[in-house]
């Protein structure tokens, strides 16, 4: 894998095959099994801002530990049921808290990259997902929740395993393990509050906010899953794109002011979340199409972010793309609550990589594979070397 690669960065084969079956000229379309899809950017904005469109897309009667927990995720709730949980979580994303987390993330990222640089200096090759992306994402979530970073290894392994599970039994075993972990942590925080982490905040305010323990524990698991996958998966996608086109990496080495627009452009091109699901509660306009009531709608973020009506030369990587209204963190009432933290984490990681490994390169012989689920798609591994 050298710098003289074709223009297009390798894409997730599963998503590419699915997208290849769609008519890109139809911004709203219906599949043969009754699912409605939104591919257009203006139509997606209209739909996601519509408060009559519901996020309650989970099947209420589904059995199993994981289904019971995930049904309580506030991303699948509307109106007050959504807001009372989201507000508690939002309290941990204040500018002051983000500044504190930024400093901690930068120190951790520098330490992880120092260890990686020492490995690569010997001529060895290694997986940067396993050595940097996964552990740093787990450490960040631990800090956010107020859990000791020493627990990060367990939570990181759990989150990676979850992303690769393929059946309900595996999901349930993992859900029971992490539920027991957070139940124990909640008891510890109630006995002796441990700083400004989210667990302490929620343990203190849950009763007054009308939040029961099951909702509280489910919220912790949601933040772990969503925060871990978004950061780790996108880091891999971002680094693949930068190293596959070596001139992009060298641009950032030469001018750090380009890091922020590069992250936004790569979020647009390589978002790990391919779809946001909604359900119509009444006939709903999306552009020139009226979607009937009571149907499931999938907003395909990977295609929405490449709508040529909004993004000139949509498949190209352009650092001068201003504005860049990508929807990688969704939009409206359910805009990703952790978007600011994700940007802080990605910025810290990328700066640490550029500073510590200016000669980083991809191993040529590797086969790129993405994780098994359609919602959170990320590279299973990304092997690198010092060129």
Tab-separated table of N, CA, C and O in Angstrom, residues 59-167:
chain	number	residue	atom	x	y	z
A	59	UNK	N	-38.299	-3.207	19.088
A	59	UNK	CA	-39.480	-4.040	19.285
A	59	UNK	C	-39.714	-4.230	20.781
A	59	UNK	O	-38.869	-4.805	21.480
A	60	UNK	N	-40.851	-3.755	21.316
A	60	UNK	CA	-41.059	-3.795	22.768
A	60	UNK	C	-41.133	-5.203	23.341
A	60	UNK	O	-40.826	-5.419	24.502
A	61	UNK	N	-41.530	-6.181	22.543
A	61	UNK	CA	-41.737	-7.523	23.088
A	61	UNK	C	-40.495	-8.410	22.967
A	61	UNK	O	-40.525	-9.568	23.352
A	62	UNK	N	-39.394	-7.867	22.435
A	62	UNK	CA	-38.205	-8.688	22.229
A	62	UNK	C	-37.657	-9.200	23.554
A	62	UNK	O	-37.549	-8.466	24.522
A	63	UNK	N	-37.321	-10.485	23.602
A	63	UNK	CA	-36.825	-11.100	24.837
A	63	UNK	C	-35.313	-11.005	24.898
A	63	UNK	O	-34.640	-10.689	23.927
A	64	UNK	N	-34.762	-11.305	26.085
A	64	UNK	CA	-33.319	-11.348	26.255
A	64	UNK	C	-32.772	-10.151	26.996
A	64	UNK	O	-33.355	-9.063	26.973
A	65	UNK	N	-31.634	-10.358	27.674
A	65	UNK	CA	-31.016	-9.308	28.483
A	65	UNK	C	-30.633	-8.105	27.639
A	65	UNK	O	-30.897	-6.954	28.007
A	66	UNK	N	-29.975	-8.350	26.499
A	66	UNK	CA	-29.539	-7.226	25.679
A	66	UNK	C	-30.725	-6.427	25.151
A	66	UNK	O	-30.723	-5.187	25.172
A	67	UNK	N	-31.764	-7.108	24.693
A	67	UNK	CA	-32.932	-6.398	24.175
A	67	UNK	C	-33.632	-5.601	25.269
A	67	UNK	O	-34.122	-4.501	25.042
A	68	UNK	N	-33.683	-6.176	26.478
A	68	UNK	CA	-34.300	-5.462	27.604
A	68	UNK	C	-33.528	-4.194	27.940
A	68	UNK	O	-34.115	-3.138	28.194
A	69	UNK	N	-32.203	-4.301	27.937
A	69	UNK	CA	-31.370	-3.136	28.237
A	69	UNK	C	-31.439	-2.089	27.132
A	69	UNK	O	-31.651	-0.906	27.393
A	70	UNK	N	-31.232	-2.532	25.902
A	70	UNK	CA	-31.161	-1.571	24.798
A	70	UNK	C	-32.495	-0.873	24.567
A	70	UNK	O	-32.529	0.263	24.078
A	71	UNK	N	-33.604	-1.513	24.939
A	71	UNK	CA	-34.903	-0.853	24.832
A	71	UNK	C	-34.988	0.359	25.753
A	71	UNK	O	-35.812	1.253	25.537
A	72	UNK	N	-34.119	0.418	26.786
A	72	UNK	CA	-34.089	1.553	27.707
A	72	UNK	C	-33.083	2.635	27.295
A	72	UNK	O	-32.967	3.649	27.981
A	73	UNK	N	-32.347	2.418	26.236
A	73	UNK	CA	-31.431	3.457	25.762
A	73	UNK	C	-32.237	4.701	25.390
A	73	UNK	O	-33.226	4.605	24.655
A	74	UNK	N	-31.793	5.862	25.860
A	74	UNK	CA	-32.608	7.059	25.613
A	74	UNK	C	-32.634	7.452	24.138
A	74	UNK	O	-33.508	8.212	23.714
A	75	UNK	N	-31.716	6.920	23.325
A	75	UNK	CA	-31.764	7.210	21.898
A	75	UNK	C	-32.982	6.583	21.231
A	75	UNK	O	-33.338	6.953	20.105
A	76	UNK	N	-33.623	5.629	21.908
A	76	UNK	CA	-34.833	4.999	21.369
A	76	UNK	C	-36.103	5.540	22.019
A	76	UNK	O	-37.165	4.917	21.934
A	77	UNK	N	-35.990	6.695	22.673
A	77	UNK	CA	-37.152	7.300	23.323
A	77	UNK	C	-37.374	8.703	22.778
A	77	UNK	O	-36.467	9.320	22.219
A	78	UNK	N	-38.571	9.217	22.977
A	78	UNK	CA	-38.939	10.539	22.478
A	78	UNK	C	-39.355	11.455	23.630
A	78	UNK	O	-39.573	11.004	24.757
A	79	UNK	N	-39.450	12.734	23.309
A	79	UNK	CA	-40.004	13.759	24.199
A	79	UNK	C	-39.388	13.697	25.596
A	79	UNK	O	-38.188	13.601	25.744
A	80	UNK	N	-40.227	13.739	26.642
A	80	UNK	CA	-39.726	13.831	28.011
A	80	UNK	C	-38.950	12.599	28.443
A	80	UNK	O	-37.990	12.684	29.210
A	81	UNK	N	-39.357	11.430	27.971
A	81	UNK	CA	-38.643	10.210	28.317
A	81	UNK	C	-37.194	10.271	27.823
A	81	UNK	O	-36.276	9.770	28.479
A	82	UNK	N	-37.005	10.896	26.688
A	82	UNK	CA	-35.666	11.085	26.128
A	82	UNK	C	-34.915	12.191	26.859
A	82	UNK	O	-33.748	12.036	27.242
A	83	UNK	N	-35.593	13.310	27.114
A	83	UNK	CA	-34.927	14.490	27.656
A	83	UNK	C	-34.421	14.299	29.081
A	83	UNK	O	-33.352	14.776	29.436
A	84	UNK	N	-35.178	13.603	29.928
A	84	UNK	CA	-34.772	13.514	31.334
A	84	UNK	C	-33.464	12.737	31.482
A	84	UNK	O	-32.650	13.027	32.367
A	85	UNK	N	-33.227	11.756	30.622
A	85	UNK	CA	-31.968	11.028	30.645
A	85	UNK	C	-30.870	11.790	29.911
A	85	UNK	O	-29.734	11.865	30.372
A	86	UNK	N	-31.201	12.383	28.798
A	86	UNK	CA	-30.207	13.124	28.022
A	86	UNK	C	-29.661	14.302	28.823
A	86	UNK	O	-28.466	14.605	28.754
A	87	UNK	N	-30.525	14.975	29.582
A	87	UNK	CA	-30.068	16.135	30.362
A	87	UNK	C	-29.036	15.731	31.404
A	87	UNK	O	-28.073	16.460	31.649
A	88	UNK	N	-29.234	14.599	32.048
A	88	UNK	CA	-28.249	14.155	33.034
A	88	UNK	C	-26.910	13.858	32.362
A	88	UNK	O	-25.842	14.191	32.887
A	89	UNK	N	-26.957	13.237	31.200
A	89	UNK	CA	-25.734	12.930	30.475
A	89	UNK	C	-25.051	14.216	30.003
A	89	UNK	O	-23.830	14.362	30.106
A	90	UNK	N	-25.841	15.178	29.524
A	90	UNK	CA	-25.294	16.422	28.996
A	90	UNK	C	-24.493	17.182	30.032
A	90	UNK	O	-23.558	17.930	29.683
A	91	UNK	N	-24.824	17.018	31.301
A	91	UNK	CA	-24.109	17.726	32.367
A	91	UNK	C	-22.634	17.352	32.432
A	91	UNK	O	-21.835	18.064	33.046
A	92	UNK	N	-22.259	16.232	31.838
A	92	UNK	CA	-20.854	15.820	31.842
A	92	UNK	C	-20.124	16.241	30.569
A	92	UNK	O	-18.974	15.865	30.362
A	93	UNK	N	-20.787	17.028	29.711
A	93	UNK	CA	-20.155	17.510	28.489
A	93	UNK	C	-20.051	19.026	28.482
A	93	UNK	O	-20.124	19.663	27.436
A	94	UNK	N	-19.907	19.626	29.662
A	94	UNK	CA	-19.726	21.062	29.761
A	94	UNK	C	-18.347	21.438	29.208
A	94	UNK	O	-17.434	20.595	29.161
A	95	UNK	N	-18.163	22.704	28.782
A	95	UNK	CA	-16.833	23.117	28.290
A	95	UNK	C	-15.718	22.858	29.294
A	95	UNK	O	-14.615	22.428	28.910
A	96	UNK	N	-15.984	23.115	30.591
A	96	UNK	CA	-14.946	22.892	31.605
A	96	UNK	C	-14.584	21.415	31.701
A	96	UNK	O	-13.396	21.051	31.788
A	97	UNK	N	-15.590	20.541	31.672
A	97	UNK	CA	-15.337	19.105	31.746
A	97	UNK	C	-14.599	18.618	30.496
A	97	UNK	O	-13.686	17.794	30.572
A	98	UNK	N	-14.978	19.156	29.328
A	98	UNK	CA	-14.304	18.763	28.088
A	98	UNK	C	-12.845	19.210	28.078
A	98	UNK	O	-11.969	18.494	27.583
A	99	UNK	N	-12.570	20.400	28.640
A	99	UNK	CA	-11.176	20.866	28.719
A	99	UNK	C	-10.346	19.928	29.587
A	99	UNK	O	-9.196	19.612	29.255
A	100	UNK	N	-10.931	19.495	30.704
A	100	UNK	CA	-10.224	18.568	31.583
A	100	UNK	C	-9.979	17.235	30.875
A	100	UNK	O	-8.872	16.682	30.911
A	101	UNK	N	-11.007	16.732	30.219
A	101	UNK	CA	-10.872	15.473	29.488
A	101	UNK	C	-9.860	15.591	28.354
A	101	UNK	O	-9.094	14.656	28.082
A	102	UNK	N	-9.834	16.764	27.688
A	102	UNK	CA	-8.894	16.966	26.580
A	102	UNK	C	-7.458	16.801	27.061
A	102	UNK	O	-6.653	16.126	26.413
A	103	UNK	N	-7.132	17.409	28.195
A	103	UNK	CA	-5.773	17.291	28.723
A	103	UNK	C	-5.437	15.840	29.056
A	103	UNK	O	-4.336	15.357	28.765
A	104	UNK	N	-6.402	15.127	29.670
A	104	UNK	CA	-6.163	13.735	30.033
A	104	UNK	C	-6.015	12.856	28.793
A	104	UNK	O	-5.162	11.955	28.745
A	105	UNK	N	-6.840	13.115	27.784
A	105	UNK	CA	-6.784	12.322	26.553
A	105	UNK	C	-5.456	12.558	25.841
A	105	UNK	O	-4.825	11.619	25.328
A	106	UNK	N	-5.013	13.796	25.802
A	106	UNK	CA	-3.741	14.094	25.136
A	106	UNK	C	-2.575	13.393	25.813
A	106	UNK	O	-1.680	12.874	25.134
A	107	UNK	N	-2.586	13.378	27.139
A	107	UNK	CA	-1.511	12.687	27.852
A	107	UNK	C	-1.548	11.188	27.559
A	107	UNK	O	-0.515	10.556	27.306
A	108	UNK	N	-2.756	10.615	27.590
A	108	UNK	CA	-2.878	9.177	27.309
A	108	UNK	C	-2.500	8.849	25.879
A	108	UNK	O	-1.824	7.845	25.605
A	109	UNK	N	-2.932	9.702	24.948
A	109	UNK	CA	-2.622	9.457	23.538
A	109	UNK	C	-1.120	9.522	23.308
A	109	UNK	O	-0.553	8.684	22.597
A	110	UNK	N	-0.469	10.515	23.908
A	110	UNK	CA	0.984	10.635	23.750
A	110	UNK	C	1.698	9.409	24.315
A	110	UNK	O	2.664	8.896	23.718
A	111	UNK	N	1.217	8.917	25.460
A	111	UNK	CA	1.836	7.735	26.069
A	111	UNK	C	1.637	6.504	25.188
A	111	UNK	O	2.571	5.724	24.964
A	112	UNK	N	0.404	6.312	24.675
A	112	UNK	CA	0.133	5.154	23.807
A	112	UNK	C	0.976	5.221	22.533
A	112	UNK	O	1.531	4.207	22.086
A	113	UNK	N	1.085	6.407	21.948
A	113	UNK	CA	1.857	6.534	20.707
A	113	UNK	C	3.349	6.370	20.972
A	113	UNK	O	4.090	5.875	20.112
A	114	UNK	N	3.800	6.774	22.173
A	114	UNK	CA	5.200	6.540	22.525
A	114	UNK	C	5.508	5.055	22.584
A	114	UNK	O	6.556	4.606	22.093
A	115	UNK	N	4.596	4.277	23.175
A	115	UNK	CA	4.775	2.826	23.242
A	115	UNK	C	4.766	2.215	21.833
A	115	UNK	O	5.562	1.326	21.515
A	116	UNK	N	3.852	2.718	20.991
A	116	UNK	CA	3.778	2.206	19.623
A	116	UNK	C	5.048	2.546	18.849
A	116	UNK	O	5.579	1.700	18.108
A	117	UNK	N	5.537	3.764	19.016
A	117	UNK	CA	6.752	4.173	18.311
A	117	UNK	C	7.931	3.285	18.698
A	117	UNK	O	8.764	2.928	17.850
A	118	UNK	N	8.009	2.909	19.976
A	118	UNK	CA	9.097	2.038	20.432
A	118	UNK	C	9.006	0.664	19.772
A	118	UNK	O	10.034	0.064	19.402
A	119	UNK	N	7.801	0.157	19.618
A	119	UNK	CA	7.608	-1.142	18.950
A	119	UNK	C	8.033	-1.047	17.489
A	119	UNK	O	8.779	-1.891	16.974
A	120	UNK	N	7.553	-0.002	16.803
A	120	UNK	CA	7.842	0.125	15.371
A	120	UNK	C	9.315	0.416	15.106
A	120	UNK	O	9.842	0.062	14.042
A	121	UNK	N	10.000	1.046	16.072
A	121	UNK	CA	11.418	1.365	15.898
A	121	UNK	C	12.274	0.109	15.794
A	121	UNK	O	13.379	0.134	15.242
A	122	UNK	N	11.769	-0.999	16.302
A	122	UNK	CA	12.510	-2.256	16.219
A	122	UNK	C	12.318	-2.943	14.876
A	122	UNK	O	12.916	-3.994	14.619
A	123	UNK	N	11.476	-2.374	14.032
A	123	UNK	CA	11.188	-2.991	12.743
A	123	UNK	C	9.954	-3.856	12.756
A	123	UNK	O	9.556	-4.394	11.718
A	124	UNK	N	9.327	-3.998	13.929
A	124	UNK	CA	8.106	-4.789	14.024
A	124	UNK	C	6.930	-4.070	13.370
A	124	UNK	O	6.941	-2.849	13.177
A	125	UNK	N	5.909	-4.841	13.089
A	125	UNK	CA	4.647	-4.309	12.569
A	125	UNK	C	3.566	-4.641	13.581
A	125	UNK	O	3.624	-5.679	14.228
A	126	UNK	N	2.579	-3.759	13.699
A	126	UNK	CA	1.578	-3.994	14.730
A	126	UNK	C	0.232	-3.444	14.305
A	126	UNK	O	0.132	-2.651	13.352
A	127	UNK	N	-0.800	-3.840	15.030
A	127	UNK	CA	-2.171	-3.400	14.771
A	127	UNK	C	-2.447	-2.157	15.602
A	127	UNK	O	-2.508	-2.229	16.832
A	128	UNK	N	-2.633	-1.024	14.949
A	128	UNK	CA	-2.833	0.226	15.669
A	128	UNK	C	-4.223	0.294	16.301
A	128	UNK	O	-4.441	1.064	17.242
A	129	UNK	N	-5.166	-0.504	15.841
A	129	UNK	CA	-6.471	-0.552	16.486
A	129	UNK	C	-6.335	-1.164	17.882
A	129	UNK	O	-6.854	-0.628	18.871
A	130	UNK	N	-5.607	-2.275	17.956
A	130	UNK	CA	-5.443	-2.975	19.234
A	130	UNK	C	-4.532	-2.216	20.186
A	130	UNK	O	-4.769	-2.186	21.400
A	131	UNK	N	-3.474	-1.592	19.663
A	131	UNK	CA	-2.491	-0.963	20.541
A	131	UNK	C	-2.837	0.461	20.933
A	131	UNK	O	-2.404	0.942	21.977
A	132	UNK	N	-3.625	1.163	20.107
A	132	UNK	CA	-3.914	2.577	20.379
A	132	UNK	C	-5.417	2.872	20.418
A	132	UNK	O	-5.945	3.361	21.418
A	133	UNK	N	-6.129	2.587	19.326
A	133	UNK	CA	-7.521	3.045	19.196
A	133	UNK	C	-8.441	2.450	20.259
A	133	UNK	O	-9.161	3.181	20.951
A	134	UNK	N	-8.432	1.130	20.403
A	134	UNK	CA	-9.330	0.490	21.359
A	134	UNK	C	-9.012	0.879	22.811
A	134	UNK	O	-9.907	1.289	23.557
A	135	UNK	N	-7.754	0.765	23.247
A	135	UNK	CA	-7.490	1.096	24.650
A	135	UNK	C	-7.726	2.561	24.978
A	135	UNK	O	-8.214	2.882	26.070
A	136	UNK	N	-7.401	3.468	24.058
A	136	UNK	CA	-7.615	4.884	24.354
A	136	UNK	C	-9.108	5.217	24.404
A	136	UNK	O	-9.557	5.997	25.249
A	137	UNK	N	-9.896	4.614	23.500
A	137	UNK	CA	-11.346	4.835	23.545
A	137	UNK	C	-11.922	4.331	24.859
A	137	UNK	O	-12.788	4.981	25.464
A	138	UNK	N	-11.450	3.178	25.333
A	138	UNK	CA	-11.935	2.633	26.600
A	138	UNK	C	-11.529	3.523	27.775
A	138	UNK	O	-12.338	3.781	28.688
A	139	UNK	N	-10.292	4.009	27.780
A	139	UNK	CA	-9.844	4.898	28.846
A	139	UNK	C	-10.681	6.176	28.893
A	139	UNK	O	-11.019	6.681	29.968
A	140	UNK	N	-11.013	6.712	27.731
A	140	UNK	CA	-11.793	7.944	27.669
A	140	UNK	C	-13.186	7.742	28.248
A	140	UNK	O	-13.693	8.574	29.006
A	141	UNK	N	-13.818	6.633	27.911
A	141	UNK	CA	-15.137	6.342	28.450
A	141	UNK	C	-15.064	6.147	29.962
A	141	UNK	O	-15.938	6.593	30.711
A	142	UNK	N	-14.009	5.496	30.433
A	142	UNK	CA	-13.837	5.339	31.884
A	142	UNK	C	-13.759	6.697	32.572
A	142	UNK	O	-14.375	6.914	33.625
A	143	UNK	N	-12.991	7.613	31.998
A	143	UNK	CA	-12.868	8.944	32.591
A	143	UNK	C	-14.210	9.674	32.567
A	143	UNK	O	-14.565	10.366	33.517
A	144	UNK	N	-14.931	9.548	31.465
A	144	UNK	CA	-16.236	10.193	31.368
A	144	UNK	C	-17.186	9.670	32.442
A	144	UNK	O	-17.884	10.443	33.110
A	145	UNK	N	-17.207	8.371	32.627
A	145	UNK	CA	-18.122	7.762	33.587
A	145	UNK	C	-17.639	7.921	35.029
A	145	UNK	O	-18.444	7.823	35.963
A	146	UNK	N	-16.354	8.182	35.211
A	146	UNK	CA	-15.817	8.242	36.567
A	146	UNK	C	-15.402	6.885	37.082
A	146	UNK	O	-15.366	6.643	38.285
A	147	UNK	N	-15.080	5.981	36.156
A	147	UNK	CA	-14.599	4.650	36.499
A	147	UNK	C	-13.081	4.662	36.369
A	147	UNK	O	-12.533	5.315	35.479
A	148	UNK	N	-12.397	3.944	37.233
A	148	UNK	CA	-10.939	3.903	37.184
A	148	UNK	C	-10.467	3.445	35.811
A	148	UNK	O	-10.964	2.444	35.280
A	149	UNK	N	-9.493	4.172	35.202
A	149	UNK	CA	-8.950	3.725	33.913
A	149	UNK	C	-8.388	2.309	33.955
A	149	UNK	O	-8.238	1.672	32.919
A	150	UNK	N	-8.088	1.821	35.161
A	150	UNK	CA	-7.618	0.434	35.278
A	150	UNK	C	-8.675	-0.552	34.809
A	150	UNK	O	-8.375	-1.691	34.442
A	151	UNK	N	-9.947	-0.100	34.836
A	151	UNK	CA	-11.039	-0.957	34.359
A	151	UNK	C	-11.179	-0.902	32.839
A	151	UNK	O	-11.991	-1.619	32.262
A	152	UNK	N	-10.411	-0.013	32.207
A	152	UNK	CA	-10.574	0.186	30.776
A	152	UNK	C	-10.320	-1.052	29.949
A	152	UNK	O	-10.953	-1.256	28.917
A	153	UNK	N	-9.390	-1.882	30.384
A	153	UNK	CA	-9.078	-3.087	29.606
A	153	UNK	C	-10.288	-3.997	29.506
A	153	UNK	O	-10.632	-4.501	28.432
A	154	UNK	N	-10.982	-4.201	30.658
A	154	UNK	CA	-12.179	-5.045	30.635
A	154	UNK	C	-13.256	-4.442	29.736
A	154	UNK	O	-13.857	-5.124	28.898
A	155	UNK	N	-13.514	-3.130	29.902
A	155	UNK	CA	-14.573	-2.497	29.127
A	155	UNK	C	-14.219	-2.469	27.637
A	155	UNK	O	-15.088	-2.646	26.791
A	156	UNK	N	-12.943	-2.236	27.324
A	156	UNK	CA	-12.538	-2.235	25.927
A	156	UNK	C	-12.704	-3.604	25.284
A	156	UNK	O	-13.216	-3.729	24.175
A	157	UNK	N	-12.280	-4.652	25.989
A	157	UNK	CA	-12.441	-6.013	25.470
A	157	UNK	C	-13.915	-6.344	25.284
A	157	UNK	O	-14.310	-6.993	24.305
A	158	UNK	N	-14.730	-5.902	26.242
A	158	UNK	CA	-16.172	-6.163	26.139
A	158	UNK	C	-16.763	-5.470	24.916
A	158	UNK	O	-17.520	-6.073	24.151
A	159	UNK	N	-16.399	-4.203	24.719
A	159	UNK	CA	-16.968	-3.458	23.602
A	159	UNK	C	-16.516	-4.021	22.258
A	159	UNK	O	-17.302	-4.107	21.314
A	160	UNK	N	-15.249	-4.428	22.161
A	160	UNK	CA	-14.765	-5.038	20.920
A	160	UNK	C	-15.492	-6.351	20.657
A	160	UNK	O	-15.939	-6.622	19.538
A	161	UNK	N	-15.647	-7.168	21.702
A	161	UNK	CA	-16.349	-8.448	21.539
A	161	UNK	C	-17.783	-8.223	21.093
A	161	UNK	O	-18.299	-8.934	20.222
A	162	UNK	N	-18.427	-7.210	21.674
A	162	UNK	CA	-19.815	-6.933	21.325
A	162	UNK	C	-19.945	-6.590	19.845
A	162	UNK	O	-20.875	-7.051	19.166
A	163	UNK	N	-19.014	-5.796	19.333
A	163	UNK	CA	-19.099	-5.372	17.928
A	163	UNK	C	-18.953	-6.548	16.970
A	163	UNK	O	-19.341	-6.456	15.810
A	164	UNK	N	-18.407	-7.674	17.479
A	164	UNK	CA	-18.181	-8.825	16.602
A	164	UNK	C	-19.183	-9.954	16.833
A	164	UNK	O	-19.124	-10.975	16.165
A	165	UNK	N	-20.080	-9.774	17.794
A	165	UNK	CA	-21.074	-10.805	18.063
A	165	UNK	C	-22.057	-10.906	16.904
A	165	UNK	O	-22.366	-9.915	16.246
A	166	UNK	N	-22.559	-12.100	16.729
A	166	UNK	CA	-23.488	-12.322	15.620
A	166	UNK	C	-24.797	-12.978	16.046
A	166	UNK	O	-25.694	-13.128	15.232
A	167	UNK	N	-24.921	-13.365	17.315
A	167	UNK	CA	-26.185	-14.002	17.711
A	167	UNK	C	-26.631	-13.495	19.071
A	167	UNK	O	-25.864	-12.924	19.848
